[in-house]
C-alpha cells in the first residue's frame, strides 16, 4: 500500500518474496545454452599472484550454526576457514558446494586455484531486499578472508551447464567444475531457481501495482489523505490501516459516504467494488 498526503509525501508498502519451486522433470524445464567453451583449458593464473578482490571488502560478521557441503574429490581444510569473519549479520548460508572455480575472460577459463574451493549460496535475511541471493567464494588462505567472488543473483542471471562444468554470468562471468555431473546439475539448478524466484517476485509486484486504486479519505479534523489500496482490500482492513497511520482508535471510527447521510459503508465491502473514490472517516462519539 502507499499513502499520499497533500504535500506529496509517499510511503511505499513492502511486499514479500514469492519462492517458485521448479520440478526438473516438469513441463516448464529450462534448457540452458551451452557454455562458451567446448573444453576446459588448463591455463591458470600465475602461481605468484594472490587471489584478487572482485566486488566486496571483508567485514566482521555474525556466526551461524549450520554447515552443508556435498562430496568432492578434495575438500579444503575447514580449520582455515573461520565463518565468523566473512558472514555479515544479515547473511545465512543456504548450501555449500566445492568445486574448481574459474574467472571467464573472453573464451578462456582461468582457475583461481588448483584446489577445490567452497562456493556458498547465501540468502540476505533483510525483509523485502530486492536481490536476496548471493554466490560467494572466499580466499581461505587470506587472514582477512577476502571475497574473491561476490556475485549478486538477479532475474537476468544466465546459467549454463555442460557435463560437470557450470558457468553463470551477468556483467561478469564465472565458472565452476565439480567432481561429478550430479553436483554440477544441483549447482546449476539452484542458481536457476534463485533467478526464477526474483523474476517471479518482480512480476507479482508489477501485477499488484496494476491492481491498486487511489481512495481519498476525509478525516474528522478536516484533513484529506489519499491512500493506495489493492482492489481486493476490504474497508475493514482499510479502516484499520488508516486509523493506525493517523494514530486513532479503530473501534471509535467508521467509514461513511461523502454525500449520503442515511447509513454507513459495509466494512466487508472490497475497495474495488466501491462506486466512489472519496469517503469520509466519522467518529462514533
PDB file of C-alpha atoms in Angstrom, residues 79-284:
ATOM      1  CA  UNK A  79      40.152 -25.177  10.142  1.00  0.00           C
ATOM      2  CA  UNK A  80      41.489 -22.488   7.835  1.00  0.00           C
ATOM      3  CA  UNK A  81      38.039 -21.012   7.263  1.00  0.00           C
ATOM      4  CA  UNK A  82      36.517 -19.124  10.172  1.00  0.00           C
ATOM      5  CA  UNK A  83      32.981 -18.340   9.079  1.00  0.00           C
ATOM      6  CA  UNK A  84      32.675 -15.513  11.603  1.00  0.00           C
ATOM      7  CA  UNK A  85      34.995 -13.392   9.500  1.00  0.00           C
ATOM      8  CA  UNK A  86      33.065 -13.380   6.240  1.00  0.00           C
ATOM      9  CA  UNK A  87      29.345 -13.745   7.019  1.00  0.00           C
ATOM     10  CA  UNK A  88      27.520 -10.487   7.600  1.00  0.00           C
ATOM     11  CA  UNK A  89      24.844 -10.286  10.276  1.00  0.00           C
ATOM     12  CA  UNK A  90      22.066 -10.437   7.655  1.00  0.00           C
ATOM     13  CA  UNK A  91      23.553 -13.331   5.659  1.00  0.00           C
ATOM     14  CA  UNK A  92      22.681 -17.005   6.037  1.00  0.00           C
ATOM     15  CA  UNK A  93      24.135 -19.911   4.102  1.00  0.00           C
ATOM     16  CA  UNK A  94      21.627 -21.958   2.113  1.00  0.00           C
ATOM     17  CA  UNK A  95      24.105 -24.507   0.732  1.00  0.00           C
ATOM     18  CA  UNK A  96      27.821 -25.030   0.211  1.00  0.00           C
ATOM     19  CA  UNK A  97      29.374 -26.671  -2.840  1.00  0.00           C
ATOM     20  CA  UNK A  98      33.023 -27.455  -3.512  1.00  0.00           C
ATOM     21  CA  UNK A  99      34.479 -27.029  -6.964  1.00  0.00           C
ATOM     22  CA  UNK A 100      37.305 -25.668  -9.077  1.00  0.00           C
ATOM     23  CA  UNK A 101      36.426 -22.004  -9.562  1.00  0.00           C
ATOM     24  CA  UNK A 102      37.202 -20.079 -12.747  1.00  0.00           C
ATOM     25  CA  UNK A 103      37.089 -16.494 -13.935  1.00  0.00           C
ATOM     26  CA  UNK A 104      35.934 -16.385 -17.561  1.00  0.00           C
ATOM     27  CA  UNK A 105      37.570 -13.723 -19.712  1.00  0.00           C
ATOM     28  CA  UNK A 106      36.579 -13.865 -23.344  1.00  0.00           C
ATOM     29  CA  UNK A 107      36.690 -17.548 -24.271  1.00  0.00           C
ATOM     30  CA  UNK A 108      39.293 -18.566 -21.663  1.00  0.00           C
ATOM     31  CA  UNK A 109      38.637 -20.015 -18.233  1.00  0.00           C
ATOM     32  CA  UNK A 110      41.322 -19.008 -15.705  1.00  0.00           C
ATOM     33  CA  UNK A 111      41.310 -21.042 -12.493  1.00  0.00           C
ATOM     34  CA  UNK A 112      41.515 -19.138  -9.224  1.00  0.00           C
ATOM     35  CA  UNK A 113      43.278 -22.029  -7.559  1.00  0.00           C
ATOM     36  CA  UNK A 114      44.205 -25.633  -8.318  1.00  0.00           C
ATOM     37  CA  UNK A 115      42.332 -26.885  -5.227  1.00  0.00           C
ATOM     38  CA  UNK A 116      38.612 -27.165  -4.625  1.00  0.00           C
ATOM     39  CA  UNK A 117      37.154 -24.009  -3.078  1.00  0.00           C
ATOM     40  CA  UNK A 118      33.937 -23.634  -1.061  1.00  0.00           C
ATOM     41  CA  UNK A 119      31.179 -21.900  -3.039  1.00  0.00           C
ATOM     42  CA  UNK A 120      28.456 -20.514  -0.797  1.00  0.00           C
ATOM     43  CA  UNK A 121      24.851 -19.855  -1.713  1.00  0.00           C
ATOM     44  CA  UNK A 122      23.809 -17.084   0.669  1.00  0.00           C
ATOM     45  CA  UNK A 123      20.432 -15.512   1.379  1.00  0.00           C
ATOM     46  CA  UNK A 124      20.092 -11.978   2.701  1.00  0.00           C
ATOM     47  CA  UNK A 125      17.583 -12.012   5.556  1.00  0.00           C
ATOM     48  CA  UNK A 126      16.663  -8.321   5.334  1.00  0.00           C
ATOM     49  CA  UNK A 127      12.913  -8.002   4.708  1.00  0.00           C
ATOM     50  CA  UNK A 128      11.938  -7.051   1.161  1.00  0.00           C
ATOM     51  CA  UNK A 129      15.514  -6.778  -0.114  1.00  0.00           C
ATOM     52  CA  UNK A 130      15.438  -6.544  -3.908  1.00  0.00           C
ATOM     53  CA  UNK A 131      18.215  -9.076  -4.539  1.00  0.00           C
ATOM     54  CA  UNK A 132      18.240 -11.615  -1.663  1.00  0.00           C
ATOM     55  CA  UNK A 133      20.675 -14.172  -3.128  1.00  0.00           C
ATOM     56  CA  UNK A 134      24.468 -14.118  -3.468  1.00  0.00           C
ATOM     57  CA  UNK A 135      27.170 -16.547  -4.580  1.00  0.00           C
ATOM     58  CA  UNK A 136      30.337 -16.211  -2.506  1.00  0.00           C
ATOM     59  CA  UNK A 137      33.828 -17.648  -2.894  1.00  0.00           C
ATOM     60  CA  UNK A 138      36.244 -16.895  -0.061  1.00  0.00           C
ATOM     61  CA  UNK A 139      40.039 -16.777  -0.142  1.00  0.00           C
ATOM     62  CA  UNK A 140      40.561 -19.083   2.845  1.00  0.00           C
ATOM     63  CA  UNK A 141      44.327 -18.536   2.821  1.00  0.00           C
ATOM     64  CA  UNK A 142      43.968 -14.811   3.424  1.00  0.00           C
ATOM     65  CA  UNK A 143      43.880 -13.573   7.010  1.00  0.00           C
ATOM     66  CA  UNK A 144      41.010 -11.262   6.063  1.00  0.00           C
ATOM     67  CA  UNK A 145      39.062 -13.970   4.185  1.00  0.00           C
ATOM     68  CA  UNK A 146      38.568 -11.750   1.146  1.00  0.00           C
ATOM     69  CA  UNK A 147      35.516 -12.372  -1.036  1.00  0.00           C
ATOM     70  CA  UNK A 148      37.175 -13.165  -4.343  1.00  0.00           C
ATOM     71  CA  UNK A 149      33.724 -13.742  -5.835  1.00  0.00           C
ATOM     72  CA  UNK A 150      30.700 -11.843  -4.536  1.00  0.00           C
ATOM     73  CA  UNK A 151      28.046 -12.391  -7.192  1.00  0.00           C
ATOM     74  CA  UNK A 152      24.564 -10.903  -6.798  1.00  0.00           C
ATOM     75  CA  UNK A 153      21.935 -13.117  -8.432  1.00  0.00           C
ATOM     76  CA  UNK A 154      19.177 -11.260 -10.275  1.00  0.00           C
ATOM     77  CA  UNK A 155      16.365 -12.084 -12.676  1.00  0.00           C
ATOM     78  CA  UNK A 156      18.702 -11.670 -15.659  1.00  0.00           C
ATOM     79  CA  UNK A 157      21.417 -14.004 -14.388  1.00  0.00           C
ATOM     80  CA  UNK A 158      22.243 -16.546 -17.101  1.00  0.00           C
ATOM     81  CA  UNK A 159      23.353 -20.065 -16.254  1.00  0.00           C
ATOM     82  CA  UNK A 160      24.589 -22.872 -18.482  1.00  0.00           C
ATOM     83  CA  UNK A 161      25.833 -26.401 -17.891  1.00  0.00           C
ATOM     84  CA  UNK A 162      27.995 -28.851 -19.824  1.00  0.00           C
ATOM     85  CA  UNK A 163      28.734 -32.215 -18.213  1.00  0.00           C
ATOM     86  CA  UNK A 164      30.411 -31.419 -14.859  1.00  0.00           C
ATOM     87  CA  UNK A 165      31.030 -27.709 -15.576  1.00  0.00           C
ATOM     88  CA  UNK A 166      28.695 -24.783 -14.908  1.00  0.00           C
ATOM     89  CA  UNK A 167      29.051 -21.135 -15.819  1.00  0.00           C
ATOM     90  CA  UNK A 168      26.962 -18.209 -14.623  1.00  0.00           C
ATOM     91  CA  UNK A 169      27.076 -14.595 -15.672  1.00  0.00           C
ATOM     92  CA  UNK A 170      25.562 -11.154 -15.567  1.00  0.00           C
ATOM     93  CA  UNK A 171      28.126  -8.415 -16.153  1.00  0.00           C
ATOM     94  CA  UNK A 172      30.905 -10.765 -15.053  1.00  0.00           C
ATOM     95  CA  UNK A 173      31.385 -14.412 -15.971  1.00  0.00           C
ATOM     96  CA  UNK A 174      32.348 -17.186 -13.584  1.00  0.00           C
ATOM     97  CA  UNK A 175      32.595 -20.944 -13.873  1.00  0.00           C
ATOM     98  CA  UNK A 176      32.984 -23.995 -11.656  1.00  0.00           C
ATOM     99  CA  UNK A 177      33.949 -27.601 -12.334  1.00  0.00           C
ATOM    100  CA  UNK A 178      32.661 -30.273  -9.958  1.00  0.00           C
ATOM    101  CA  UNK A 179      33.604 -33.846  -9.127  1.00  0.00           C
ATOM    102  CA  UNK A 180      30.566 -35.268 -10.948  1.00  0.00           C
ATOM    103  CA  UNK A 181      27.607 -34.300 -13.122  1.00  0.00           C
ATOM    104  CA  UNK A 182      25.080 -34.659 -10.298  1.00  0.00           C
ATOM    105  CA  UNK A 183      26.706 -31.919  -8.240  1.00  0.00           C
ATOM    106  CA  UNK A 184      27.058 -29.761 -11.333  1.00  0.00           C
ATOM    107  CA  UNK A 185      23.330 -30.066 -12.060  1.00  0.00           C
ATOM    108  CA  UNK A 186      22.412 -29.320  -8.422  1.00  0.00           C
ATOM    109  CA  UNK A 187      24.569 -26.197  -8.558  1.00  0.00           C
ATOM    110  CA  UNK A 188      23.112 -25.123 -11.911  1.00  0.00           C
ATOM    111  CA  UNK A 189      19.528 -25.800 -10.786  1.00  0.00           C
ATOM    112  CA  UNK A 190      19.971 -23.794  -7.576  1.00  0.00           C
ATOM    113  CA  UNK A 191      21.122 -20.678  -9.429  1.00  0.00           C
ATOM    114  CA  UNK A 192      18.295 -21.082 -11.948  1.00  0.00           C
ATOM    115  CA  UNK A 193      15.694 -21.287  -9.162  1.00  0.00           C
ATOM    116  CA  UNK A 194      17.158 -18.237  -7.421  1.00  0.00           C
ATOM    117  CA  UNK A 195      16.893 -16.178 -10.614  1.00  0.00           C
ATOM    118  CA  UNK A 196      13.381 -17.522 -11.216  1.00  0.00           C
ATOM    119  CA  UNK A 197      12.322 -16.568  -7.680  1.00  0.00           C
ATOM    120  CA  UNK A 198      13.446 -12.970  -8.169  1.00  0.00           C
ATOM    121  CA  UNK A 199      11.781 -12.770 -11.582  1.00  0.00           C
ATOM    122  CA  UNK A 200       8.512 -14.117 -10.173  1.00  0.00           C
ATOM    123  CA  UNK A 201       8.608 -11.640  -7.279  1.00  0.00           C
ATOM    124  CA  UNK A 202       9.107  -8.758  -9.724  1.00  0.00           C
ATOM    125  CA  UNK A 203       6.174  -9.960 -11.836  1.00  0.00           C
ATOM    126  CA  UNK A 204       3.876 -10.263  -8.811  1.00  0.00           C
ATOM    127  CA  UNK A 205       4.843  -6.797  -7.611  1.00  0.00           C
ATOM    128  CA  UNK A 206       4.034  -5.335 -11.040  1.00  0.00           C
ATOM    129  CA  UNK A 207       0.684  -7.135 -11.114  1.00  0.00           C
ATOM    130  CA  UNK A 208      -0.249  -5.827  -7.678  1.00  0.00           C
ATOM    131  CA  UNK A 209       0.679  -2.273  -8.592  1.00  0.00           C
ATOM    132  CA  UNK A 210      -1.605  -2.505 -11.626  1.00  0.00           C
ATOM    133  CA  UNK A 211      -4.491  -3.514  -9.358  1.00  0.00           C
ATOM    134  CA  UNK A 212      -4.088  -0.685  -6.855  1.00  0.00           C
ATOM    135  CA  UNK A 213      -6.521   2.235  -6.708  1.00  0.00           C
ATOM    136  CA  UNK A 214      -6.492   5.646  -5.038  1.00  0.00           C
ATOM    137  CA  UNK A 215      -9.023   6.372  -2.305  1.00  0.00           C
ATOM    138  CA  UNK A 216      -9.435   9.897  -0.949  1.00  0.00           C
ATOM    139  CA  UNK A 217     -10.336   9.871   2.739  1.00  0.00           C
ATOM    140  CA  UNK A 218     -11.642  12.952   4.572  1.00  0.00           C
ATOM    141  CA  UNK A 219     -10.561  12.830   8.217  1.00  0.00           C
ATOM    142  CA  UNK A 220     -12.511  14.155  11.241  1.00  0.00           C
ATOM    143  CA  UNK A 221     -10.065  17.077  11.616  1.00  0.00           C
ATOM    144  CA  UNK A 222     -10.885  18.192   8.027  1.00  0.00           C
ATOM    145  CA  UNK A 223      -7.560  16.949   6.656  1.00  0.00           C
ATOM    146  CA  UNK A 224      -7.623  14.908   3.464  1.00  0.00           C
ATOM    147  CA  UNK A 225      -5.399  11.925   2.719  1.00  0.00           C
ATOM    148  CA  UNK A 226      -5.103   9.878  -0.444  1.00  0.00           C
ATOM    149  CA  UNK A 227      -4.309   6.227   0.202  1.00  0.00           C
ATOM    150  CA  UNK A 228      -3.479   3.468  -2.248  1.00  0.00           C
ATOM    151  CA  UNK A 229      -5.223   0.120  -1.748  1.00  0.00           C
ATOM    152  CA  UNK A 230      -5.432  -3.123  -3.630  1.00  0.00           C
ATOM    153  CA  UNK A 231      -8.840  -3.661  -5.197  1.00  0.00           C
ATOM    154  CA  UNK A 232      -9.234  -6.818  -3.107  1.00  0.00           C
ATOM    155  CA  UNK A 233      -8.674  -4.989   0.211  1.00  0.00           C
ATOM    156  CA  UNK A 234     -11.802  -4.629   2.359  1.00  0.00           C
ATOM    157  CA  UNK A 235     -12.992  -1.448   4.040  1.00  0.00           C
ATOM    158  CA  UNK A 236     -12.414  -3.153   7.377  1.00  0.00           C
ATOM    159  CA  UNK A 237      -8.741  -3.602   6.579  1.00  0.00           C
ATOM    160  CA  UNK A 238      -8.558  -0.078   5.156  1.00  0.00           C
ATOM    161  CA  UNK A 239     -10.093   1.339   8.348  1.00  0.00           C
ATOM    162  CA  UNK A 240      -7.509  -0.403  10.493  1.00  0.00           C
ATOM    163  CA  UNK A 241      -4.664   0.839   8.318  1.00  0.00           C
ATOM    164  CA  UNK A 242      -5.937   4.442   8.199  1.00  0.00           C
ATOM    165  CA  UNK A 243      -6.518   4.593  11.958  1.00  0.00           C
ATOM    166  CA  UNK A 244      -3.047   3.180  12.573  1.00  0.00           C
ATOM    167  CA  UNK A 245      -1.455   5.768  10.288  1.00  0.00           C
ATOM    168  CA  UNK A 246      -3.466   8.613  11.818  1.00  0.00           C
ATOM    169  CA  UNK A 247      -2.944   7.307  15.386  1.00  0.00           C
ATOM    170  CA  UNK A 248      -6.657   6.821  16.042  1.00  0.00           C
ATOM    171  CA  UNK A 249      -8.526   4.021  17.820  1.00  0.00           C
ATOM    172  CA  UNK A 250     -10.103   1.679  15.290  1.00  0.00           C
ATOM    173  CA  UNK A 251     -13.183   0.885  17.410  1.00  0.00           C
ATOM    174  CA  UNK A 252     -14.094   4.575  17.654  1.00  0.00           C
ATOM    175  CA  UNK A 253     -14.421   5.280  13.911  1.00  0.00           C
ATOM    176  CA  UNK A 254     -16.202   4.067  10.780  1.00  0.00           C
ATOM    177  CA  UNK A 255     -16.379   4.938   7.087  1.00  0.00           C
ATOM    178  CA  UNK A 256     -19.285   6.887   5.608  1.00  0.00           C
ATOM    179  CA  UNK A 257     -20.394   8.097   2.180  1.00  0.00           C
ATOM    180  CA  UNK A 258     -19.358  11.622   1.288  1.00  0.00           C
ATOM    181  CA  UNK A 259     -22.846  12.774   0.248  1.00  0.00           C
ATOM    182  CA  UNK A 260     -25.325  10.316   1.738  1.00  0.00           C
ATOM    183  CA  UNK A 261     -26.022  10.566   5.460  1.00  0.00           C
ATOM    184  CA  UNK A 262     -28.504   7.743   5.980  1.00  0.00           C
ATOM    185  CA  UNK A 263     -26.137   4.819   6.514  1.00  0.00           C
ATOM    186  CA  UNK A 264     -22.503   3.843   6.922  1.00  0.00           C
ATOM    187  CA  UNK A 265     -20.483   1.762   4.484  1.00  0.00           C
ATOM    188  CA  UNK A 266     -20.391  -2.013   4.784  1.00  0.00           C
ATOM    189  CA  UNK A 267     -16.983  -2.844   6.250  1.00  0.00           C
ATOM    190  CA  UNK A 268     -16.921  -6.147   4.341  1.00  0.00           C
ATOM    191  CA  UNK A 269     -17.095  -4.295   1.018  1.00  0.00           C
ATOM    192  CA  UNK A 270     -13.998  -4.517  -1.175  1.00  0.00           C
ATOM    193  CA  UNK A 271     -12.267  -1.319  -2.284  1.00  0.00           C
ATOM    194  CA  UNK A 272     -12.602  -2.353  -5.917  1.00  0.00           C
ATOM    195  CA  UNK A 273     -16.398  -2.577  -5.531  1.00  0.00           C
ATOM    196  CA  UNK A 274     -16.825   0.982  -4.296  1.00  0.00           C
ATOM    197  CA  UNK A 275     -18.621   3.295  -6.705  1.00  0.00           C
ATOM    198  CA  UNK A 276     -16.698   6.286  -5.462  1.00  0.00           C
ATOM    199  CA  UNK A 277     -13.094   7.272  -4.850  1.00  0.00           C
ATOM    200  CA  UNK A 278     -13.933   9.532  -1.886  1.00  0.00           C
ATOM    201  CA  UNK A 279     -15.191   8.515   1.559  1.00  0.00           C
ATOM    202  CA  UNK A 280     -15.363  10.100   4.991  1.00  0.00           C
ATOM    203  CA  UNK A 281     -13.970   8.863   8.305  1.00  0.00           C
ATOM    204  CA  UNK A 282     -16.530   9.503  11.050  1.00  0.00           C
ATOM    205  CA  UNK A 283     -16.149   9.347  14.830  1.00  0.00           C
ATOM    206  CA  UNK A 284     -18.717   7.276  16.749  1.00  0.00           C
TER     207      UNK A 284
END
